[in-house]
mmCIF file of C-alpha atoms in Angstrom:
data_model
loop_
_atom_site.group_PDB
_atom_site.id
_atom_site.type_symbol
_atom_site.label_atom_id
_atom_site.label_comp_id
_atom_site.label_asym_id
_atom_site.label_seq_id
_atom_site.Cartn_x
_atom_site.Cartn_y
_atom_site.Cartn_z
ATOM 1 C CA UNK A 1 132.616 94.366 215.132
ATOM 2 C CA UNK A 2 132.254 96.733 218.008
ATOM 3 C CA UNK A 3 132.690 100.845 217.826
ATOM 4 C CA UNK A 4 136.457 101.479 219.367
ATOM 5 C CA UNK A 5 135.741 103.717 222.991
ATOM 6 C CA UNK A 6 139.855 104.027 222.821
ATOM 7 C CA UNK A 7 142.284 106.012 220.141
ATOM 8 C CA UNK A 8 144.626 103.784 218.414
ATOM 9 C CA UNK A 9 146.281 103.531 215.337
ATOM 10 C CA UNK A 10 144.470 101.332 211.882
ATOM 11 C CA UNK A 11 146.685 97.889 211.388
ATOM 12 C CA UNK A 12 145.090 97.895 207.896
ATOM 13 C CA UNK A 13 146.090 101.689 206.772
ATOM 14 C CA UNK A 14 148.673 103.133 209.854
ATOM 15 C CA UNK A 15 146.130 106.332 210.328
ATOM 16 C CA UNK A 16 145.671 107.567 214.012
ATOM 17 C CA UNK A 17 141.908 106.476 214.945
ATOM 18 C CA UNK A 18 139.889 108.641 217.388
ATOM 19 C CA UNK A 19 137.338 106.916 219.249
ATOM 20 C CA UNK A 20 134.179 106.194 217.011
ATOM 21 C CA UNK A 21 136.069 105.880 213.952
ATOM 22 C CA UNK A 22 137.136 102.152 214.422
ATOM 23 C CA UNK A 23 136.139 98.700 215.156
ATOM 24 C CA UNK A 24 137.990 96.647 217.602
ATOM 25 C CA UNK A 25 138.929 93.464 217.345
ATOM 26 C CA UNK A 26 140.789 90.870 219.806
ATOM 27 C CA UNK A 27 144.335 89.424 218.927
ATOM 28 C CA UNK A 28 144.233 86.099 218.162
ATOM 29 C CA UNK A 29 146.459 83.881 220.170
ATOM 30 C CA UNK A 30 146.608 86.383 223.184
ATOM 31 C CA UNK A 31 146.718 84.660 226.693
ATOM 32 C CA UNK A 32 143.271 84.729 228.324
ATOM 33 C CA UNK A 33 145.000 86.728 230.974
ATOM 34 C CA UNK A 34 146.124 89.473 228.793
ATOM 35 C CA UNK A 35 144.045 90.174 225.595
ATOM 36 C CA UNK A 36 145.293 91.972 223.190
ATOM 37 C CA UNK A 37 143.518 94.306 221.051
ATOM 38 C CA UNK A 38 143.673 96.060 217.545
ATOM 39 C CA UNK A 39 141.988 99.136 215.865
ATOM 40 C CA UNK A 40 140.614 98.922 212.019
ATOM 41 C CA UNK A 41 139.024 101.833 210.940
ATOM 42 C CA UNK A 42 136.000 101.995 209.069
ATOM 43 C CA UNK A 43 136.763 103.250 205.885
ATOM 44 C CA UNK A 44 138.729 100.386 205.612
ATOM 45 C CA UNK A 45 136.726 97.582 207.397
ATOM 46 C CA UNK A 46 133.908 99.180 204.800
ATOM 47 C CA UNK A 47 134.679 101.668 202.754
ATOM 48 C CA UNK A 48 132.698 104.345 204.593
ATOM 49 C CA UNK A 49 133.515 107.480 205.150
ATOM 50 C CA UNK A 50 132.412 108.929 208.732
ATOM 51 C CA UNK A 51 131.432 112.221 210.127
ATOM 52 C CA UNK A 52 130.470 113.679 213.846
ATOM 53 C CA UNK A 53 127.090 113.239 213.088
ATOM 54 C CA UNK A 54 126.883 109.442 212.946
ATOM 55 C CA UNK A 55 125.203 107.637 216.040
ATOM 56 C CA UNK A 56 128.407 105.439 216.216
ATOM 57 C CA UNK A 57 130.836 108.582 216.673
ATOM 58 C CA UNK A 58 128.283 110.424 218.981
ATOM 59 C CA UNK A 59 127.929 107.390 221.154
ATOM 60 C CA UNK A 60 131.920 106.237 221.356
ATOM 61 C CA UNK A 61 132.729 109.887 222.250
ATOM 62 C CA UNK A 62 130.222 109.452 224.477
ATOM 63 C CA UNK A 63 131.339 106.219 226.551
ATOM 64 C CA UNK A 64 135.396 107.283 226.277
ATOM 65 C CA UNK A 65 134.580 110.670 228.125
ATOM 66 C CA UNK A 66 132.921 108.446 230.673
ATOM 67 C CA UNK A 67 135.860 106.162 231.011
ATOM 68 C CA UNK A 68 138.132 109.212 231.847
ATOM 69 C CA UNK A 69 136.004 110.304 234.753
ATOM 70 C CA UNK A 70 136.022 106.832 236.096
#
């Protein structure tokens, strides 16, 4: 699974996911047109518990800031 660039909420726990904290996944079932996507975080994908300091978080941050200037 991929590091989420957008916030969203866990479909595993309900918590509100900043970007870095989450994998994304696609929907299955969604119309080629329109995929649909979902957020699970990684405590709960893994068990791990996450801080600013790991490469994942730094580089998410990272790529969403660049998506807003775009």
């Amino acid at each position: 699974m991929a590091r989420n660039k957008y916030p969203g909420r866990c479909y595993c726990c309900g918590k509100w996911i900043e970007p870095g904290y989450g994998h994304f996944e696609r929907v299955r079932g969604a119309s080629p047109g329109q995929p649909k996507w979902r957020i699970k975080c990684v405590q709960c994908a893994s068990g791990r518990v996450l801080t600013d300091k790991d490469p994942g978080v730094i580089w998410a941050k990272k790529a969403a800031k660049e998506a807003r200037r775009v």
